[in-house]
């Protein structure tokens, strides 16, 4: 075999290896794995209307939809690389980032009042202070869990004053209705469903203790695919605008995905602000306050620099570029 033939063979082998390890074209992927969740109605519209499929059709990129039952499941998906884009409550992203998860917040899809402390209709409890010595169902690592901690602190209590029963959101509601716990750190649409179907009461609510709904990616994915991220956010904006302009369609897709009736969907949506939200100082302030509470109650170690963690986690570059383009 002559030298030129050896060189040709080497080039062919190298090309074959590169074809297995790199996208066929810069900025293009074979598959995008995106989560959807009933606590993120914009994701339901995004899926239903096919905005992502249309955006990436020319690339030959397949969109794989993955259901997230809660923020903790979205974070797990990101960490385990079973999703590329995961939607969570902002406070759950902060808790994950402070715990070492390499996630970045790139977009805010809503500002909802999506959690409150819920009790059965016949509960004798009158305020969050009455929860001392009681059992509360909550999904650890999610917005309702963090809201519960903040609600307790506002009432002069801490997690040590109650028994937290760690279950997924739907099981928490069932435990409350079965009398297995005294209260539940609820989340919509399950919370709205409990209100309308069983006359459950919101024992404690505070919209300002709810953090934003945000979209997250892994740092490595962000570094490798900035163009893809910008295009996903563009499609998300299409979905958010569609949802804002077509409330009946939004309600219909929520009813379909959550298997709830229209009245429940309406209750959830009346508590959900879908106005365009710049990703930046407002989210940083809210998340910093949540992080400081988590630190005071011992969920976050004193060694965590909350302000720096929040600053490192939020990347408003893509939404700023999108606003400039519009």
CSV table of C-alpha atoms in Angstrom, one decimal:
chain,number,residue,atom,x,y,z
A,1,UNK,CA,0.0,0.0,0.0
A,2,UNK,CA,1.5,3.4,-1.0
A,3,UNK,CA,1.8,6.5,1.2
A,4,UNK,CA,-1.0,8.4,-0.6
A,5,UNK,CA,-3.4,5.4,-0.1
A,6,UNK,CA,-2.5,5.3,3.6
A,7,UNK,CA,-3.2,9.0,3.9
A,8,UNK,CA,-6.6,8.5,2.2
A,9,UNK,CA,-7.4,5.7,4.5
A,10,UNK,CA,-6.5,7.8,7.6
A,11,UNK,CA,-8.6,10.7,6.4
A,12,UNK,CA,-11.5,8.4,5.8
A,13,UNK,CA,-11.2,6.9,9.3
A,14,UNK,CA,-10.9,10.4,10.9
A,15,UNK,CA,-14.0,11.6,9.0
A,16,UNK,CA,-16.0,8.6,10.2
A,17,UNK,CA,-15.0,9.2,13.8
A,18,UNK,CA,-15.9,12.9,13.5
A,19,UNK,CA,-19.3,12.0,12.0
A,20,UNK,CA,-20.2,10.0,15.1
A,21,UNK,CA,-19.1,12.6,17.6
A,22,UNK,CA,-20.2,15.9,16.0
A,23,UNK,CA,-23.4,17.2,14.5
A,24,UNK,CA,-23.5,17.0,10.7
A,25,UNK,CA,-23.8,20.8,10.5
A,26,UNK,CA,-22.9,23.5,13.0
A,27,UNK,CA,-25.7,24.4,15.4
A,28,UNK,CA,-27.9,21.4,14.3
A,29,UNK,CA,-28.8,18.5,16.5
A,30,UNK,CA,-30.5,15.2,15.6
A,31,UNK,CA,-32.8,15.4,18.7
A,32,UNK,CA,-33.9,18.0,21.2
A,33,UNK,CA,-35.4,16.8,24.4
A,34,UNK,CA,-37.8,19.3,25.9
A,35,UNK,CA,-40.0,18.9,29.0
A,36,UNK,CA,-43.6,19.8,29.4
A,37,UNK,CA,-45.6,20.2,32.6
A,38,UNK,CA,-49.1,21.1,33.8
A,39,UNK,CA,-47.5,23.7,36.1
A,40,UNK,CA,-46.0,25.3,32.9
A,41,UNK,CA,-49.0,26.1,30.7
A,42,UNK,CA,-46.8,27.8,28.1
A,43,UNK,CA,-45.0,24.4,27.5
A,44,UNK,CA,-48.4,22.8,26.8
A,45,UNK,CA,-49.2,25.4,24.1
A,46,UNK,CA,-45.6,25.0,22.8
A,47,UNK,CA,-46.2,21.3,22.4
A,48,UNK,CA,-49.8,21.6,21.1
A,49,UNK,CA,-49.0,24.2,18.5
A,50,UNK,CA,-45.8,22.6,17.2
A,51,UNK,CA,-43.8,25.8,17.3
A,52,UNK,CA,-40.6,23.9,18.0
A,53,UNK,CA,-41.2,21.4,15.3
A,54,UNK,CA,-41.7,24.2,12.8
A,55,UNK,CA,-38.6,26.1,14.0
A,56,UNK,CA,-36.4,23.0,13.5
A,57,UNK,CA,-38.1,21.3,10.6
A,58,UNK,CA,-35.4,22.4,8.0
A,59,UNK,CA,-32.7,21.0,10.3
A,60,UNK,CA,-34.2,17.6,10.5
A,61,UNK,CA,-34.1,17.9,14.3
A,62,UNK,CA,-36.6,15.7,16.1
A,63,UNK,CA,-38.4,17.2,19.2
A,64,UNK,CA,-38.8,14.6,22.0
A,65,UNK,CA,-41.3,15.7,24.6
A,66,UNK,CA,-40.7,14.5,28.2
A,67,UNK,CA,-43.3,15.0,31.0
A,68,UNK,CA,-42.1,16.6,34.3
A,69,UNK,CA,-44.3,15.8,37.3
A,70,UNK,CA,-42.5,18.5,39.4
A,71,UNK,CA,-39.5,20.9,39.4
A,72,UNK,CA,-37.5,18.2,41.1
A,73,UNK,CA,-38.2,15.8,38.2
A,74,UNK,CA,-37.1,18.5,35.7
A,75,UNK,CA,-33.9,19.0,37.6
A,76,UNK,CA,-33.3,15.2,37.6
A,77,UNK,CA,-33.9,15.1,33.9
A,78,UNK,CA,-31.3,17.8,33.3
A,79,UNK,CA,-28.7,16.2,35.6
A,80,UNK,CA,-29.2,12.8,34.1
A,81,UNK,CA,-29.3,14.3,30.6
A,82,UNK,CA,-32.7,12.8,29.7
A,83,UNK,CA,-33.9,16.4,28.9
A,84,UNK,CA,-32.0,19.3,27.4
A,85,UNK,CA,-34.6,22.0,28.4
A,86,UNK,CA,-36.3,21.7,31.8
A,87,UNK,CA,-39.0,24.0,33.3
A,88,UNK,CA,-39.0,24.6,37.0
A,89,UNK,CA,-39.9,27.2,39.6
A,90,UNK,CA,-37.0,29.6,40.0
A,91,UNK,CA,-36.5,28.6,43.7
A,92,UNK,CA,-36.0,25.0,42.7
A,93,UNK,CA,-33.4,26.0,40.2
A,94,UNK,CA,-31.6,27.9,42.9
A,95,UNK,CA,-31.7,25.0,45.3
A,96,UNK,CA,-30.3,22.7,42.6
A,97,UNK,CA,-27.6,25.1,41.5
A,98,UNK,CA,-26.5,25.6,45.1
A,99,UNK,CA,-26.3,21.8,45.5
A,100,UNK,CA,-23.9,21.5,42.6
A,101,UNK,CA,-26.3,21.0,39.6
A,102,UNK,CA,-24.7,22.7,36.6
A,103,UNK,CA,-27.9,24.4,35.4
A,104,UNK,CA,-28.5,27.8,33.9
A,105,UNK,CA,-31.8,29.8,33.9
A,106,UNK,CA,-32.3,31.2,30.4
A,107,UNK,CA,-35.9,32.3,30.2
A,108,UNK,CA,-38.9,33.2,32.4
A,109,UNK,CA,-42.2,31.8,31.0
A,110,UNK,CA,-44.5,33.0,33.8
A,111,UNK,CA,-45.0,34.6,37.1
A,112,UNK,CA,-47.6,32.5,38.8
A,113,UNK,CA,-49.2,32.2,42.2
A,114,UNK,CA,-49.0,28.5,41.9
A,115,UNK,CA,-48.5,27.4,45.4
A,116,UNK,CA,-50.1,27.9,48.8
A,117,UNK,CA,-50.6,25.9,52.0
A,118,UNK,CA,-53.8,23.9,51.7
A,119,UNK,CA,-56.0,22.3,54.3
A,120,UNK,CA,-59.3,20.2,54.0
A,121,UNK,CA,-62.6,22.1,54.3
A,122,UNK,CA,-63.2,20.9,57.8
A,123,UNK,CA,-59.7,21.6,59.1
A,124,UNK,CA,-59.7,23.5,62.5
A,125,UNK,CA,-56.4,25.3,61.5
A,126,UNK,CA,-56.8,29.0,61.0
A,127,UNK,CA,-53.3,30.2,60.2
A,128,UNK,CA,-49.8,28.9,59.4
A,129,UNK,CA,-48.9,29.3,63.0
A,130,UNK,CA,-51.4,26.6,63.9
A,131,UNK,CA,-49.2,24.1,62.0
A,132,UNK,CA,-46.8,23.6,64.9
A,133,UNK,CA,-46.6,19.9,65.7
A,134,UNK,CA,-48.6,19.0,62.5
A,135,UNK,CA,-47.8,17.0,59.4
A,136,UNK,CA,-47.4,18.7,56.1
A,137,UNK,CA,-47.1,16.9,52.7
A,138,UNK,CA,-44.6,18.5,50.4
A,139,UNK,CA,-42.4,17.6,47.4
A,140,UNK,CA,-38.8,18.4,48.5
A,141,UNK,CA,-36.8,20.4,46.1
A,142,UNK,CA,-39.8,22.1,44.5
A,143,UNK,CA,-41.4,25.6,44.8
A,144,UNK,CA,-44.2,24.4,47.2
A,145,UNK,CA,-41.6,23.0,49.6
A,146,UNK,CA,-39.6,26.2,49.6
A,147,UNK,CA,-42.9,28.2,49.9
A,148,UNK,CA,-43.8,26.1,52.9
A,149,UNK,CA,-40.4,26.9,54.6
A,150,UNK,CA,-40.9,30.6,54.0
A,151,UNK,CA,-44.5,30.5,55.3
A,152,UNK,CA,-43.4,28.8,58.4
A,153,UNK,CA,-40.7,31.3,59.0
A,154,UNK,CA,-43.1,34.2,58.5
A,155,UNK,CA,-45.2,32.6,61.3
A,156,UNK,CA,-42.3,32.2,63.7
A,157,UNK,CA,-41.8,28.5,63.0
A,158,UNK,CA,-39.3,26.3,61.2
A,159,UNK,CA,-39.2,22.8,59.5
A,160,UNK,CA,-38.2,21.4,62.9
A,161,UNK,CA,-41.6,22.5,64.3
A,162,UNK,CA,-43.5,20.3,61.9
A,163,UNK,CA,-43.3,16.8,60.3
A,164,UNK,CA,-42.7,17.0,56.6
A,165,UNK,CA,-44.0,14.0,54.6
A,166,UNK,CA,-42.1,13.9,51.4
A,167,UNK,CA,-44.3,12.8,48.5
A,168,UNK,CA,-45.0,13.9,44.9
A,169,UNK,CA,-47.5,16.6,44.4
A,170,UNK,CA,-50.5,14.4,43.5
A,171,UNK,CA,-49.8,12.1,46.4
A,172,UNK,CA,-49.6,15.1,48.7
A,173,UNK,CA,-53.1,16.1,47.8
A,174,UNK,CA,-54.4,12.6,48.3
A,175,UNK,CA,-52.8,12.4,51.7
A,176,UNK,CA,-54.4,15.7,52.8
A,177,UNK,CA,-57.8,14.6,51.6
A,178,UNK,CA,-57.4,11.2,53.3
A,179,UNK,CA,-56.5,12.8,56.6
A,180,UNK,CA,-53.0,11.3,56.6
A,181,UNK,CA,-51.5,14.8,56.9
A,182,UNK,CA,-52.8,18.1,58.3
A,183,UNK,CA,-51.8,20.3,55.4
A,184,UNK,CA,-50.4,20.1,51.9
A,185,UNK,CA,-47.9,22.4,50.2
A,186,UNK,CA,-50.1,22.5,47.0
A,187,UNK,CA,-49.4,23.3,43.4
A,188,UNK,CA,-51.8,24.2,40.6
A,189,UNK,CA,-53.7,22.7,38.9
A,190,UNK,CA,-54.0,20.2,41.7
A,191,UNK,CA,-54.5,23.0,44.2
A,192,UNK,CA,-57.3,24.6,42.2
A,193,UNK,CA,-58.9,21.2,41.8
A,194,UNK,CA,-58.9,20.6,45.5
A,195,UNK,CA,-60.5,24.0,46.1
A,196,UNK,CA,-63.3,23.5,43.7
A,197,UNK,CA,-64.0,19.8,44.1
A,198,UNK,CA,-63.6,19.3,47.8
A,199,UNK,CA,-63.8,22.8,49.1
A,200,UNK,CA,-60.2,22.7,50.4
A,201,UNK,CA,-59.0,26.0,51.9
A,202,UNK,CA,-55.9,28.0,51.2
A,203,UNK,CA,-54.6,28.3,54.8
A,204,UNK,CA,-51.7,30.6,53.8
A,205,UNK,CA,-51.1,32.4,50.5
A,206,UNK,CA,-48.7,35.1,49.4
A,207,UNK,CA,-48.1,35.8,45.7
A,208,UNK,CA,-44.8,37.5,46.5
A,209,UNK,CA,-43.4,34.3,48.1
A,210,UNK,CA,-43.9,32.5,44.7
A,211,UNK,CA,-40.9,32.7,42.4
A,212,UNK,CA,-41.0,32.8,38.6
A,213,UNK,CA,-41.5,29.9,36.3
A,214,UNK,CA,-38.2,29.5,34.5
A,215,UNK,CA,-36.6,27.4,31.7
A,216,UNK,CA,-33.2,25.7,32.4
A,217,UNK,CA,-30.4,24.1,30.5
A,218,UNK,CA,-27.1,22.5,31.4
A,219,UNK,CA,-24.0,24.6,31.2
A,220,UNK,CA,-22.3,22.2,28.8
A,221,UNK,CA,-25.4,22.3,26.5
A,222,UNK,CA,-25.5,26.1,26.6
A,223,UNK,CA,-21.8,26.4,25.7
A,224,UNK,CA,-22.1,23.9,22.8
A,225,UNK,CA,-25.5,25.1,21.4
A,226,UNK,CA,-26.1,28.8,21.8
A,227,UNK,CA,-27.9,29.1,18.5
A,228,UNK,CA,-30.2,26.3,19.4
A,229,UNK,CA,-31.0,27.9,22.7
A,230,UNK,CA,-31.9,31.2,21.1
A,231,UNK,CA,-34.2,29.4,18.7
A,232,UNK,CA,-35.9,27.5,21.5
A,233,UNK,CA,-36.6,30.7,23.4
A,234,UNK,CA,-37.9,32.3,20.2
A,235,UNK,CA,-40.4,29.4,19.9
A,236,UNK,CA,-41.3,29.7,23.6
A,237,UNK,CA,-42.0,33.4,23.0
A,238,UNK,CA,-44.4,32.4,20.2
A,239,UNK,CA,-46.2,30.1,22.6
A,240,UNK,CA,-46.3,32.7,25.4
A,241,UNK,CA,-47.8,35.3,23.0
A,242,UNK,CA,-50.3,32.8,21.6
A,243,UNK,CA,-51.3,31.8,25.1
A,244,UNK,CA,-51.8,35.4,26.1
A,245,UNK,CA,-53.8,36.3,23.1
A,246,UNK,CA,-55.9,33.1,23.0
A,247,UNK,CA,-57.1,32.5,26.6
A,248,UNK,CA,-59.8,30.0,25.6
A,249,UNK,CA,-57.2,27.9,23.6
A,250,UNK,CA,-54.9,28.1,26.6
A,251,UNK,CA,-57.6,26.9,28.9
A,252,UNK,CA,-58.5,24.1,26.5
A,253,UNK,CA,-54.9,22.7,26.3
A,254,UNK,CA,-54.6,22.8,30.1
A,255,UNK,CA,-57.8,20.9,30.5
A,256,UNK,CA,-56.7,18.3,28.0
A,257,UNK,CA,-53.2,17.8,29.5
A,258,UNK,CA,-54.2,17.9,33.1
A,259,UNK,CA,-57.5,16.0,32.7
A,260,UNK,CA,-59.3,18.7,34.7
A,261,UNK,CA,-62.5,20.5,34.0
A,262,UNK,CA,-62.7,24.1,32.6
A,263,UNK,CA,-63.5,25.7,36.0
A,264,UNK,CA,-60.3,24.3,37.6
A,265,UNK,CA,-58.2,25.4,34.6
A,266,UNK,CA,-59.7,28.9,34.9
A,267,UNK,CA,-58.9,29.1,38.6
A,268,UNK,CA,-55.3,28.1,37.9
A,269,UNK,CA,-54.9,30.6,35.0
A,270,UNK,CA,-56.4,33.5,36.8
A,271,UNK,CA,-53.4,33.2,39.2
A,272,UNK,CA,-50.9,33.0,36.3
A,273,UNK,CA,-49.2,36.1,34.9
A,274,UNK,CA,-48.1,35.5,31.3
A,275,UNK,CA,-47.0,39.0,30.5
A,276,UNK,CA,-43.6,39.3,28.9
A,277,UNK,CA,-40.9,39.1,31.6
A,278,UNK,CA,-37.4,40.4,31.2
A,279,UNK,CA,-34.9,37.9,32.7
A,280,UNK,CA,-32.7,39.8,35.1
A,281,UNK,CA,-32.9,41.9,38.3
A,282,UNK,CA,-36.5,41.1,39.3
A,283,UNK,CA,-35.8,37.4,39.3
A,284,UNK,CA,-32.5,37.9,41.0
A,285,UNK,CA,-34.1,39.8,43.9
A,286,UNK,CA,-36.8,37.2,44.3
A,287,UNK,CA,-34.4,34.3,44.2
A,288,UNK,CA,-32.0,35.9,46.5
A,289,UNK,CA,-34.7,36.4,49.1
A,290,UNK,CA,-35.7,32.7,48.7
A,291,UNK,CA,-32.1,31.6,49.1
A,292,UNK,CA,-31.6,33.6,52.2
A,293,UNK,CA,-34.6,31.9,53.8
A,294,UNK,CA,-33.3,28.5,52.8
A,295,UNK,CA,-30.0,29.4,54.4
A,296,UNK,CA,-31.6,30.6,57.6
A,297,UNK,CA,-33.6,27.4,58.0
A,298,UNK,CA,-30.5,25.3,57.3
A,299,UNK,CA,-31.5,23.9,53.9
A,300,UNK,CA,-28.6,25.7,52.3
A,301,UNK,CA,-25.2,25.7,54.1
A,302,UNK,CA,-23.9,28.9,55.5
A,303,UNK,CA,-21.0,28.5,53.2
A,304,UNK,CA,-23.1,29.1,50.1
A,305,UNK,CA,-22.9,32.6,48.6
A,306,UNK,CA,-26.5,33.1,47.7
A,307,UNK,CA,-26.1,36.3,45.7
A,308,UNK,CA,-23.2,34.8,43.7
A,309,UNK,CA,-25.1,31.6,43.1
A,310,UNK,CA,-28.1,33.4,41.8
A,311,UNK,CA,-25.9,35.7,39.6
A,312,UNK,CA,-24.0,32.7,38.1
A,313,UNK,CA,-27.2,30.8,37.5
A,314,UNK,CA,-29.2,33.4,35.5
A,315,UNK,CA,-28.2,34.1,31.9
A,316,UNK,CA,-30.3,36.8,30.4
A,317,UNK,CA,-28.2,37.0,27.2
A,318,UNK,CA,-30.7,35.2,25.0
A,319,UNK,CA,-33.8,37.1,26.1
A,320,UNK,CA,-31.9,40.4,25.7
A,321,UNK,CA,-30.9,39.5,22.2
A,322,UNK,CA,-34.5,38.4,21.4
A,323,UNK,CA,-35.9,41.7,22.7
A,324,UNK,CA,-33.3,43.6,20.6
A,325,UNK,CA,-34.3,41.6,17.5
A,326,UNK,CA,-37.9,42.5,18.0
